[in-house]
Coordinates of C-alpha atoms in Angstrom, one line a residue:
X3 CA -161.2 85.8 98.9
X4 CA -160.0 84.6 95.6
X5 CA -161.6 81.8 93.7
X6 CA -158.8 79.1 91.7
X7 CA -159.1 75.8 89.8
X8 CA -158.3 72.8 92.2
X9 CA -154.5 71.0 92.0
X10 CA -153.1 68.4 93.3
X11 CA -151.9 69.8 96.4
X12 CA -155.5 70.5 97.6
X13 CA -156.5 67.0 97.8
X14 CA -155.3 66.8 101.9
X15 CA -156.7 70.3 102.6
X16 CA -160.2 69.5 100.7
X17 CA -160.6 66.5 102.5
X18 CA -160.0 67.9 106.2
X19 CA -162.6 71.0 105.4
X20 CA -165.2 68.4 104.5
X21 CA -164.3 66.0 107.0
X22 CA -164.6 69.1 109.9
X23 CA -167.7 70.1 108.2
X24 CA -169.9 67.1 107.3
X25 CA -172.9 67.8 109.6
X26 CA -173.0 71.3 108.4
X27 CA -173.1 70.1 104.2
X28 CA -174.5 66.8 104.1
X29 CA -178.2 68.5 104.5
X30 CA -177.5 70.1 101.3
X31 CA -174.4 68.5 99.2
X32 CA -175.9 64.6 98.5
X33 CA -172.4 63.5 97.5
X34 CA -170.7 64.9 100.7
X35 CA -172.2 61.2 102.0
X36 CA -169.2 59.5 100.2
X37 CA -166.3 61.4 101.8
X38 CA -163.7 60.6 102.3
X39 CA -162.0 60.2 99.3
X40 CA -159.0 58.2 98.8
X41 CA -156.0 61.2 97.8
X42 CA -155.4 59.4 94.3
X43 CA -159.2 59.6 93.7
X44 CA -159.7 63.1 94.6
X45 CA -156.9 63.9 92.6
X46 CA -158.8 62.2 89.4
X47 CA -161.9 64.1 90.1
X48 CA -159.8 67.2 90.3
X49 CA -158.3 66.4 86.6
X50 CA -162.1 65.5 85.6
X51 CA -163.0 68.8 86.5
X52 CA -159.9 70.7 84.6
X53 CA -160.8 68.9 81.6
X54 CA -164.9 69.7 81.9
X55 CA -164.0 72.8 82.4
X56 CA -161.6 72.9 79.6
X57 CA -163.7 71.4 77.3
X58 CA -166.6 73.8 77.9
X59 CA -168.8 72.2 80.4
X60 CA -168.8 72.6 84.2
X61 CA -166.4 74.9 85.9
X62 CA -165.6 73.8 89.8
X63 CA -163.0 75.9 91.6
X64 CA -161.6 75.9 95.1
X65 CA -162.1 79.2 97.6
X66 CA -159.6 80.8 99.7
X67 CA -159.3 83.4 102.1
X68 CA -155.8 84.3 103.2
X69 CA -154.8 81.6 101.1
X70 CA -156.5 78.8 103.2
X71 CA -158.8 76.3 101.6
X72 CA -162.4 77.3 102.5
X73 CA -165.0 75.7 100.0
X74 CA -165.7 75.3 96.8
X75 CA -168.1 76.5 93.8
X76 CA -169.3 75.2 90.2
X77 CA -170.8 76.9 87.3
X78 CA -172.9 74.2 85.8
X79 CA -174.1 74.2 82.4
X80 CA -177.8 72.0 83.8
X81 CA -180.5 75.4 83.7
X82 CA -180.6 75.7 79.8
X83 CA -178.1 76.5 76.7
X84 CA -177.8 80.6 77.8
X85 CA -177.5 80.0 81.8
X86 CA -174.9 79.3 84.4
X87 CA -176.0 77.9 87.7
X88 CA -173.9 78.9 90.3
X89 CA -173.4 76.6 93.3
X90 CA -171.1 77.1 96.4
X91 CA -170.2 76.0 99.9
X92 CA -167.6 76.9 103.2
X93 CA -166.8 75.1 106.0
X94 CA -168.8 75.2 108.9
X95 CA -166.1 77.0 110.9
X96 CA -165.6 80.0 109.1
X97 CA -165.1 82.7 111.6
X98 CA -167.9 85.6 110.9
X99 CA -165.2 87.8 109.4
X100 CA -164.7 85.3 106.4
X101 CA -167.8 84.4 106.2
X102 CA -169.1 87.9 105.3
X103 CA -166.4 88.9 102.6
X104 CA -167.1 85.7 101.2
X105 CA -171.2 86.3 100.6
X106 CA -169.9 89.9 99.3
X107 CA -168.3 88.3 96.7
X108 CA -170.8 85.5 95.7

């Protein structure tokens, strides 16, 4: 499992994970509701993100397992000046294997 900032050349992968897992997020990720994105609008949000991050606010990165996209997590600066709140998801269709290194890890 390995956790990187998002690029570019995620924008197709990110939106067929969401798109094969919407049932299984929308419960919990309110914003899921507005996918799909259009690729040159994703790819904004992605250079949103690097410069947030950059500039010392939120952190979002993409998660991989055997180098396929499998979800995403933040660090978000929202719980106080001293705290990081870490938030994460995976696609529905993980197979159990994945699924547990992944919880190891987070």
């Amino acid at each position: 499992v390995k956790l990187r900032t998002w690029n570019p050349g995620d924008a197709e992968a990110l939106t067929n994970v969401l798109v094969g897992s919407f049932d299984h997020l929308r419960p919990w990720l309110p914003w899921v509701r507005d996918e799909p994105l259009p690729r040159e609008q994703r790819i904004g949000l992605f250079e949103t993100w690097e410069r947030d991050r950059l500039n010392g606010g939120d952190a979002y990165y993409a998660i991989t397992f055997d180098d396929d996209l499998v979800g995403g997590c933040g660090l978000h600066r929202r719980i106080g000046p001293a705290g990081l709140e870490v938030g994460y998801w995976i696609r529905s269709h993980m197979s159990a294997e994945a699924s547990l290194r992944l919880r190891r890890c987070c």
